[in-house]
Short mmCIF file of C-alpha atoms and ligand atoms in Angstrom, two decimals:
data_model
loop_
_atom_site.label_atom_id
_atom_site.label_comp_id
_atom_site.label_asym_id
_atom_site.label_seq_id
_atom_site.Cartn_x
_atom_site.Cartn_y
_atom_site.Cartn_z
CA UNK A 11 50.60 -40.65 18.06
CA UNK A 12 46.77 -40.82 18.91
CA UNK A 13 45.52 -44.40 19.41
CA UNK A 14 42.14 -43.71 18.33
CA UNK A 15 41.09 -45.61 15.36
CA UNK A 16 39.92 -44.37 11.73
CA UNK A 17 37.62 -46.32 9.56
CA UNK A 18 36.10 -46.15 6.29
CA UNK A 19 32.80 -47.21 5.81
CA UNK A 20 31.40 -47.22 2.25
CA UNK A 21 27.37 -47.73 1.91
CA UNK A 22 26.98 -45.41 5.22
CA UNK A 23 23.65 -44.25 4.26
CA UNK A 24 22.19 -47.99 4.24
CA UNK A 25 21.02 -49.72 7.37
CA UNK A 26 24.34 -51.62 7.60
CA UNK A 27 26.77 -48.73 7.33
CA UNK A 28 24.04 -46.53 9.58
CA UNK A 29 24.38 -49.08 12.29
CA UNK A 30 28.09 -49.82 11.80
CA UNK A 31 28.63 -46.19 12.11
CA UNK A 32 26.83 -45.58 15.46
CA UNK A 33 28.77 -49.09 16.74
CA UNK A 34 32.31 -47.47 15.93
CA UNK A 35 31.79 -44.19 17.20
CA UNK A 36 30.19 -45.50 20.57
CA UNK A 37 33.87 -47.62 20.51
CA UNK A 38 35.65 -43.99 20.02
CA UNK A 39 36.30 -44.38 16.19
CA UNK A 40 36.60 -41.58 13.91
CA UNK A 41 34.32 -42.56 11.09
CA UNK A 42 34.61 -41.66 7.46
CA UNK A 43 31.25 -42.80 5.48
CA UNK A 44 31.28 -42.69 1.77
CA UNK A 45 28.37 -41.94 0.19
CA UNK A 46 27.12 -41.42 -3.91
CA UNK A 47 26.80 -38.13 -5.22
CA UNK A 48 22.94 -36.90 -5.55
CA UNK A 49 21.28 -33.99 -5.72
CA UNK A 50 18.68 -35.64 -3.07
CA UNK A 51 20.44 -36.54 0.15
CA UNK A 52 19.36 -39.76 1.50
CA UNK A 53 20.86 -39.23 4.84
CA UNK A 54 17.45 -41.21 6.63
CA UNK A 55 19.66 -43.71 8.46
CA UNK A 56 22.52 -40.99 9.08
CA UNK A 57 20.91 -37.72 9.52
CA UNK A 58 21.92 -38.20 13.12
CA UNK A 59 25.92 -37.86 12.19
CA UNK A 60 25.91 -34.76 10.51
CA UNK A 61 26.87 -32.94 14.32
CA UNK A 62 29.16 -35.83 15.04
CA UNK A 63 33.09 -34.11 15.10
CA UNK A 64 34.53 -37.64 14.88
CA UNK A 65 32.02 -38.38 12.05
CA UNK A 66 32.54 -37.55 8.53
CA UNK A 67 30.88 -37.70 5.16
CA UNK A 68 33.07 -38.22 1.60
CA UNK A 69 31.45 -38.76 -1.76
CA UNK A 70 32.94 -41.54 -4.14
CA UNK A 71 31.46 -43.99 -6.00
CA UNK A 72 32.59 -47.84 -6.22
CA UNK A 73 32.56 -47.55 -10.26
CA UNK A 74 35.25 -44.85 -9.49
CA UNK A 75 38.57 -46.12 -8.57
CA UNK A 76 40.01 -42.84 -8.80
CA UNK A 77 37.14 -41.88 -6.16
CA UNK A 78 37.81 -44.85 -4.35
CA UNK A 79 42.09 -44.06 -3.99
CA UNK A 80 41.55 -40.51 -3.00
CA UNK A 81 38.59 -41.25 -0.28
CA UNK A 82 41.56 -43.91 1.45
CA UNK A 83 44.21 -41.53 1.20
CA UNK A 84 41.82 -38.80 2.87
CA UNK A 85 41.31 -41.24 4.90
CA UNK A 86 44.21 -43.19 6.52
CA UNK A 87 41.86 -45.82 7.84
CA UNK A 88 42.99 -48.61 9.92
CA UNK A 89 40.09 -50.38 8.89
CA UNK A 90 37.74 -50.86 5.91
CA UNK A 91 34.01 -51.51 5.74
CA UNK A 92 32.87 -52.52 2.38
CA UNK A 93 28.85 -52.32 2.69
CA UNK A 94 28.19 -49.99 -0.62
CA UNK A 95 26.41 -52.32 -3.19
CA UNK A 96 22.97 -52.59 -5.30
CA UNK A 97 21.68 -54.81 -2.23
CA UNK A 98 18.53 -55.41 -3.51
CA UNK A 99 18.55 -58.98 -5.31
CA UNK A 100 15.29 -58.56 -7.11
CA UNK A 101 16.30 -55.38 -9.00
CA UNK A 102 19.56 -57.60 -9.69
CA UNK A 103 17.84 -58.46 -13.09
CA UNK A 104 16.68 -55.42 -14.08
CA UNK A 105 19.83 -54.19 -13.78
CA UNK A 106 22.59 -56.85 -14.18
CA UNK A 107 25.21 -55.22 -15.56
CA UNK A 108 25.18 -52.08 -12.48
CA UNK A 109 24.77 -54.72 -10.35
CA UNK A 110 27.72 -57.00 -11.56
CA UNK A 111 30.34 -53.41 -11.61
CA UNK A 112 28.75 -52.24 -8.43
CA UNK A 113 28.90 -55.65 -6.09
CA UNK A 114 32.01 -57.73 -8.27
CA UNK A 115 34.36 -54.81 -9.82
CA UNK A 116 34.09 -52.45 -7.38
CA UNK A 117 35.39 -54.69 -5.22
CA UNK A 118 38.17 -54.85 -6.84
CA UNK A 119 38.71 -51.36 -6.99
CA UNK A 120 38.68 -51.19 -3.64
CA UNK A 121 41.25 -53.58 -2.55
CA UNK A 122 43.38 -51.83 -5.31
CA UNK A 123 42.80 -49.14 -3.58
CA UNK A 124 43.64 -50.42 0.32
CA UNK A 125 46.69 -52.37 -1.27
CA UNK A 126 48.54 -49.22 -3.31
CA UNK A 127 47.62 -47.05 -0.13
CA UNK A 128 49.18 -50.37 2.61
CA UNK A 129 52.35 -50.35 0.15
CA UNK A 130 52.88 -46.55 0.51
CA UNK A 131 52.37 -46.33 3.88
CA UNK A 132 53.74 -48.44 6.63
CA UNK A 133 50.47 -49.53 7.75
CA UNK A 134 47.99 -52.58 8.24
CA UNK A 135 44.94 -51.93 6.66
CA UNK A 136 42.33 -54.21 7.54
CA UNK A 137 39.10 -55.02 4.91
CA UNK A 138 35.60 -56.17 5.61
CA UNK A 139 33.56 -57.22 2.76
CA UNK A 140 29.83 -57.50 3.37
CA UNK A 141 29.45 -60.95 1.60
CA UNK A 142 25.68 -62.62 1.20
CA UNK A 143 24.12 -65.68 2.21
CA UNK A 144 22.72 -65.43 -1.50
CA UNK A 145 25.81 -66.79 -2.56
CA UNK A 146 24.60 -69.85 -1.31
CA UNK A 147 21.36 -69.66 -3.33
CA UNK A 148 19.46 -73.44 -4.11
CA UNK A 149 19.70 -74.76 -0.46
CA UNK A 150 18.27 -77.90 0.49
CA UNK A 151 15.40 -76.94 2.44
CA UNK A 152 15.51 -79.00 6.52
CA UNK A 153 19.00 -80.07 5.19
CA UNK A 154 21.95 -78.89 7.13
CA UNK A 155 22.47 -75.14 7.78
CA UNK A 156 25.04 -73.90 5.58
CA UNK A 157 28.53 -73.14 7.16
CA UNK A 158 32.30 -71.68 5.33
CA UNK A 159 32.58 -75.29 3.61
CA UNK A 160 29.06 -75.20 1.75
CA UNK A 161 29.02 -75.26 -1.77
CA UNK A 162 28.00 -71.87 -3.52
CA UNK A 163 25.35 -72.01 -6.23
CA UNK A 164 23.99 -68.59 -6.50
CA UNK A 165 20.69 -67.53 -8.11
CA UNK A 166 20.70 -64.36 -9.24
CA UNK A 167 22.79 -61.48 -10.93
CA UNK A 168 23.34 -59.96 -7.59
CA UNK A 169 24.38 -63.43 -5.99
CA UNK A 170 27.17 -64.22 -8.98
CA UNK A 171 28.72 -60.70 -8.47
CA UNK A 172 28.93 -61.14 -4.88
CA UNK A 173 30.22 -64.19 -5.52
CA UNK A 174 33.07 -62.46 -7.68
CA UNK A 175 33.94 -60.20 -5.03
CA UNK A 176 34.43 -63.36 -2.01
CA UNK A 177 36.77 -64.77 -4.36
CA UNK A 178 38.82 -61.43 -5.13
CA UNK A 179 38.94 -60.86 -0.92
CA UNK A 180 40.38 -64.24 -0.77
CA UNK A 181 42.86 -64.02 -3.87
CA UNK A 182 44.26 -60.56 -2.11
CA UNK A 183 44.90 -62.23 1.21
CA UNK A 184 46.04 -65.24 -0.49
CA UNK A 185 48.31 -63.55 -2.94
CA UNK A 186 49.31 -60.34 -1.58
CA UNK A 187 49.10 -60.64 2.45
CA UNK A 188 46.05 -58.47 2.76
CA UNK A 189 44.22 -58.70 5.83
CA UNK A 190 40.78 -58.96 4.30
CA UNK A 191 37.52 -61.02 5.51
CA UNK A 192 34.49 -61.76 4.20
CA UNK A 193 31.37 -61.66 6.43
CA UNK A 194 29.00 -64.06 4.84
CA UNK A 195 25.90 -62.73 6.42
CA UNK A 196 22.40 -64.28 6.51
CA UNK A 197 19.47 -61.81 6.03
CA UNK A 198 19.62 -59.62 8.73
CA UNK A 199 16.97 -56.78 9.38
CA UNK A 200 15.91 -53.91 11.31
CA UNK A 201 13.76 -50.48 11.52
CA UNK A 202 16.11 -48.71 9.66
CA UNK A 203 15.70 -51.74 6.63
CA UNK A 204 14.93 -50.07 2.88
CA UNK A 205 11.48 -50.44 1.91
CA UNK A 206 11.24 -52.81 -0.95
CA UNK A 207 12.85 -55.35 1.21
CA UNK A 208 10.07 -57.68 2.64
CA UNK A 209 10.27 -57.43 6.20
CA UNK A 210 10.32 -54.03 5.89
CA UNK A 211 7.04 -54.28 3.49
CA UNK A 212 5.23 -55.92 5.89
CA UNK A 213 6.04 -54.36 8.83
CA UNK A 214 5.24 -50.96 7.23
CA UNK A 215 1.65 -52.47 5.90
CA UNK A 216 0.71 -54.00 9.32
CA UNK A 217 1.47 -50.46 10.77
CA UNK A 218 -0.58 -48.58 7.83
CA UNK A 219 -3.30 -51.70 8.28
CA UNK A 220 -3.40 -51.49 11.65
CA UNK A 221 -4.06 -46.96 11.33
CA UNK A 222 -6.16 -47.36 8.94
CA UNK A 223 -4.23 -45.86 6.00
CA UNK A 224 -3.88 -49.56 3.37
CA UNK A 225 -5.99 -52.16 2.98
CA UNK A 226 -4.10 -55.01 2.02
CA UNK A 227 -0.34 -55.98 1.53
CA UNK A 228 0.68 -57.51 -1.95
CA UNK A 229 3.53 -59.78 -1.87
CA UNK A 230 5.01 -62.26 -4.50
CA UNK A 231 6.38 -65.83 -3.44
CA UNK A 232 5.26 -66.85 0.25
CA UNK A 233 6.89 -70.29 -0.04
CA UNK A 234 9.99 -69.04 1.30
CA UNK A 235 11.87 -69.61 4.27
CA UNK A 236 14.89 -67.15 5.61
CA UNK A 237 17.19 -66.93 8.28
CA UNK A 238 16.72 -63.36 9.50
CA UNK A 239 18.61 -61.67 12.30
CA UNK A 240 19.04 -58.06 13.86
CA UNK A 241 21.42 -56.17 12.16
CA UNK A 242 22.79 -54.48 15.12
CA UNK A 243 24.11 -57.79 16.31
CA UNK A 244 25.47 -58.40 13.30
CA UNK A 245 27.77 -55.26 12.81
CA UNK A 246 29.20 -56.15 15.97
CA UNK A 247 30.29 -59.50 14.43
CA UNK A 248 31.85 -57.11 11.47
CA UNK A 249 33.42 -55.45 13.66
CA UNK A 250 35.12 -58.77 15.67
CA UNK A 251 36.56 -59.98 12.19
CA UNK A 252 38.50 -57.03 12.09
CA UNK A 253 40.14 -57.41 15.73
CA UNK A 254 41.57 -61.16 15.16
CA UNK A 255 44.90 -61.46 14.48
CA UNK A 256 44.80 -63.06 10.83
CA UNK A 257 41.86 -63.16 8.87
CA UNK A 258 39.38 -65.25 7.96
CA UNK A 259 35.75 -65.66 6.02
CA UNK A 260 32.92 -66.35 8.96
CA UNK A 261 29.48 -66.82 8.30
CA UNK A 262 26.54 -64.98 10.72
CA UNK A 263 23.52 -66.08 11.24
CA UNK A 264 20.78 -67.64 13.60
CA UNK A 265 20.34 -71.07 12.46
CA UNK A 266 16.57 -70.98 12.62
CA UNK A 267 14.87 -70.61 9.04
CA UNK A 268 10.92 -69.06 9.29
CA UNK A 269 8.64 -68.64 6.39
CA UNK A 270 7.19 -65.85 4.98
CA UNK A 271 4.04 -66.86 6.51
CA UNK A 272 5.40 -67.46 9.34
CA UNK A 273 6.95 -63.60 9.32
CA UNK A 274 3.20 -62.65 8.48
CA UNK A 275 1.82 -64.72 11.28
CA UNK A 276 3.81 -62.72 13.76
CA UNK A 277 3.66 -59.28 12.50
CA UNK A 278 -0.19 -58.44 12.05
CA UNK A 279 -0.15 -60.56 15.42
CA UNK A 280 1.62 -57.61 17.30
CA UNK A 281 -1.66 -55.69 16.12
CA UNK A 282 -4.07 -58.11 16.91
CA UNK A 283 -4.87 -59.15 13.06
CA UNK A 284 -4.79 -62.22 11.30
CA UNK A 285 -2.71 -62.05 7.89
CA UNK A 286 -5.02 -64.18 5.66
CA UNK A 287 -7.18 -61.35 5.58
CA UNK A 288 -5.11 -58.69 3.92
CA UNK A 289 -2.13 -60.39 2.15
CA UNK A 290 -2.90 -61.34 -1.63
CA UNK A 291 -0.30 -62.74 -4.27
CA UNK A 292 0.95 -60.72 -6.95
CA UNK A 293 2.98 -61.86 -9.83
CA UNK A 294 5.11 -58.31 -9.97
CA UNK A 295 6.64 -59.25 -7.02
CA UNK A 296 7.68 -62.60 -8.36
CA UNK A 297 11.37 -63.57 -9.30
CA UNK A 298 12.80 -65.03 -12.47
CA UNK A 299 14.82 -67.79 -10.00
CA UNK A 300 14.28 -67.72 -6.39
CA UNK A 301 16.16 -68.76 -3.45
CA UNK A 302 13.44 -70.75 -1.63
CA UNK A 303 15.40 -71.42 2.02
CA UNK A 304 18.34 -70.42 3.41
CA UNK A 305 19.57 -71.37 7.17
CA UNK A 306 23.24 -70.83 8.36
CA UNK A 307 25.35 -72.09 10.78
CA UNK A 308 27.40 -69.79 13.39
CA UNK A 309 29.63 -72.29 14.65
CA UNK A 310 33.11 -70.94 13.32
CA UNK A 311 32.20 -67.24 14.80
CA UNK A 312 30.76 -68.47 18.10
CA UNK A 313 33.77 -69.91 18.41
CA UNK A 314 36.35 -67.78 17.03
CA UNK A 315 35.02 -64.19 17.80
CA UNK A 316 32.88 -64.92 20.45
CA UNK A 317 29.99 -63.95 18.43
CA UNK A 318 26.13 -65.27 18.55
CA UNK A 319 23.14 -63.35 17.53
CA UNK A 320 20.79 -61.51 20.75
CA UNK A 321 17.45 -60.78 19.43
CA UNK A 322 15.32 -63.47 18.87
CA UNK A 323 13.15 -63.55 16.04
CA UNK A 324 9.90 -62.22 17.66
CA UNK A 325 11.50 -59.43 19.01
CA UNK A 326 12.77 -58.37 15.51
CA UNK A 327 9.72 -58.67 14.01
CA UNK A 328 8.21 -56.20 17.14
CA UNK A 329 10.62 -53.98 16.98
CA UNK A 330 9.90 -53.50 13.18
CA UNK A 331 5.87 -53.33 13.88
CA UNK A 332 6.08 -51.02 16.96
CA UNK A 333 9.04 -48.53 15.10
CA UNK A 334 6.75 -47.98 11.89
CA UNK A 335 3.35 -47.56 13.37
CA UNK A 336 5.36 -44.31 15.88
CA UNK A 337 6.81 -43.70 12.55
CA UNK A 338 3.05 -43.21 10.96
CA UNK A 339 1.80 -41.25 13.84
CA UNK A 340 4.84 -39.12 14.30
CA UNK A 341 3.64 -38.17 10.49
O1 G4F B 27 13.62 -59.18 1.63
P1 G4F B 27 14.15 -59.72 0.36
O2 G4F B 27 14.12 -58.82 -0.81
O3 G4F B 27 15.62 -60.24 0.71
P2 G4F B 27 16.62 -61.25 -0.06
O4 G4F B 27 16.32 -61.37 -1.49
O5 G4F B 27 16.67 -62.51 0.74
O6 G4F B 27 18.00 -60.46 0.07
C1 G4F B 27 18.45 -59.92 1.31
O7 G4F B 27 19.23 -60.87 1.98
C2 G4F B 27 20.45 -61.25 1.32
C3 G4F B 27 21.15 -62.27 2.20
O8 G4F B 27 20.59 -63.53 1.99
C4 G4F B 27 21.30 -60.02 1.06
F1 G4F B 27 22.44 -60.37 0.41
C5 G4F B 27 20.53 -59.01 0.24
O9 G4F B 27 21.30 -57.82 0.05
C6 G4F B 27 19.26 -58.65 1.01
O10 G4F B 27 19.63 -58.04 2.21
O11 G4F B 27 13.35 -61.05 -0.04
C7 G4F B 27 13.25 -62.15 0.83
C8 G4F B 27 12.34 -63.19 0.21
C9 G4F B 27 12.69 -63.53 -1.26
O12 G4F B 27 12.65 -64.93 -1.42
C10 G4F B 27 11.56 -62.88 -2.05
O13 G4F B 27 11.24 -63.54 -3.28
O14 G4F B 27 11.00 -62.72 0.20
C11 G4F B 27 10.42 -63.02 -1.06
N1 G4F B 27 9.32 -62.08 -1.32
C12 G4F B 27 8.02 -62.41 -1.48
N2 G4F B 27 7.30 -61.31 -1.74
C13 G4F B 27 9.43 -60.74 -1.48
C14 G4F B 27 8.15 -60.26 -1.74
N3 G4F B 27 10.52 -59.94 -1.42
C15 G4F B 27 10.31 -58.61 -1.61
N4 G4F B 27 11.38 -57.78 -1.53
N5 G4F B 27 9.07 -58.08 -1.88
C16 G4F B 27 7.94 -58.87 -1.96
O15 G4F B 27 6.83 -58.40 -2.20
#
């Protein structure tokens, strides 16, 4: 029998599953990514795979079990990556009840899924579920970083259903022996980030600013602080969950919270400009609740996987500046 490794990844078209996928295959991993159907492709992060032979697109949808059953049969992974979701928290209202069947019940589909395909096959399947620091939500802001003990008290749609899914991961281990995790991951960015997410925002408008293409950047609330990391580091981290021998729920993160401003401060620095002078406030962009500071502690994964983040905070923010102004001028 070959020893090479299979895994599903669902969500491969995001900037998690994109990076996951290029981490696995570089480890010798024959990668299944599921994808949505659509009559537009939105292969951006993935475009890359298509000539991959060890790579390998499969539609399904998480509101499909049926989908779900038949992409893990295809499949036969010995491991599980469950990034597909509606990531983006401030749509989370707009959109509750997608949100709540996308990020909770399909879920549960999932390990349904896993579980029926472990019990007919003599197998260990092992899950990753891409849980949020927005579980977390109202945080103390300068209080202690937030660690596997905290208390939970989410914010928003998108925060409650994820918080519905940690629980179901740790009901299947508990009740049924499934080797499942849950990664609760700070924010964690990178040049491949969607576009409505902030950093990504700016990083595109300094770029655009700095070509002369925009003329100012409107954002909504700036009196917020984040723990943000480089999602390559953190897929790794995924990845070392899923290579212990039992399993467990680990929190990634930094432990350094910045503010928005601060983010600003940086960015149009890498282009010589000072933020004040483009950024205004716009009440679109606002939130019905907001999550005002998060900041987590690493502690239990430094010392369990072996795991701490590598790019400093600077350098992510570079990285994001530099990739989308050769982005523009590629164009
Ligand atoms: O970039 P964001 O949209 O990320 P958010 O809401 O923190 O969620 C991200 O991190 C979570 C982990 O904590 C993930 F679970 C989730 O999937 C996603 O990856 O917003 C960051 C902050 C918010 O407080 C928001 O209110 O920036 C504030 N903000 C201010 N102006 C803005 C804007 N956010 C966006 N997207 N756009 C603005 O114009």
């Amino acid at each position: 029998m070959s020893s090479q490794k299979t895994a599903l990844i669902t969500g491969v078209n995001g900037m998690d599953g994109s990076h996951l996928a290029d981490f696995l295959l570089n480890k010798g991993y024959v990668v299944y990514g599921m994808e949505r159907r659509s009559s537009v492709k939105n292969r951006i992060n993935t475009k890359h795979l298509e000539s991959n032979d060890n790579f390998h697109f499969v539609i399904g949808d998480m509101s499909d079990s049926e989908s779900l059953r038949n992409i893990v049969y295809l499949s036969h992974p010995d491991e599980v990556y469950n990034l597909a979701a509606q990531s983006f928290v401030g749509s989370s209202w707009a959109i509750p009840l997608e949100t709540s069947d996308t990020n909770g019940l399909g879920v549960l589909r999932l390990l349904n899924a896993v579980k029926q395909y472990q019990e007919h096959n003599d197998k260990v399947v092992k899950f990753y579920q891409a849980s949020t620091s927005e579980m977390f939500g109202l945080m103390e802001k300068g209080g202690s970083s937030a660690n596997e003990q905290t208390v939970f008290l989410p914010r928003s749609p998108y925060g409650i259903a994820k918080l519905y899914a940690y629980w179901m991961v740790r009901n299947y281990r508990e009740s049924y022996g499934l080797f499942a995790c849950n990664g609760i991951l700070f924010n964690h960015e990178s040049e491949r980030r969607g576009i409505e997410f902030v950093t990504r925002k700016i990083s595109d408008a300094v770029a655009r600013i700095h070509l002369g293409m925009q003329d100012k950047l409107l954002l909504g609330n700036l009196e917020v602080w984040r723990d943000w990391g480089y999602a390559p580091d953190y897929v790794e981290g995924m990845w070392l969950m899923l290579q212990q021998d039992t399993p467990s729920d680990y929190v990634l993160a930094t432990n350094e919270a910045y503010s928005l401003e601060q983010f600003l401060d940086c960015a149009f620095k890498v282009v010589g400009l000072d933020w004040r002078d483009y950024v205004e406030q716009d009440e679109r962009y606002m939130r019905p609740a907001e999550v005002p500071y998060l900041r987590g502690n690493y502690g239990l994964a430094n010392d369990k996987l072996g795991w701490k983040p590598k790019t400093s905070f600077e350098e992510l923010v570079e990285i994001m500046v530099n990739n989308d102004i050769n982005l523009l001028r590629k164009d």
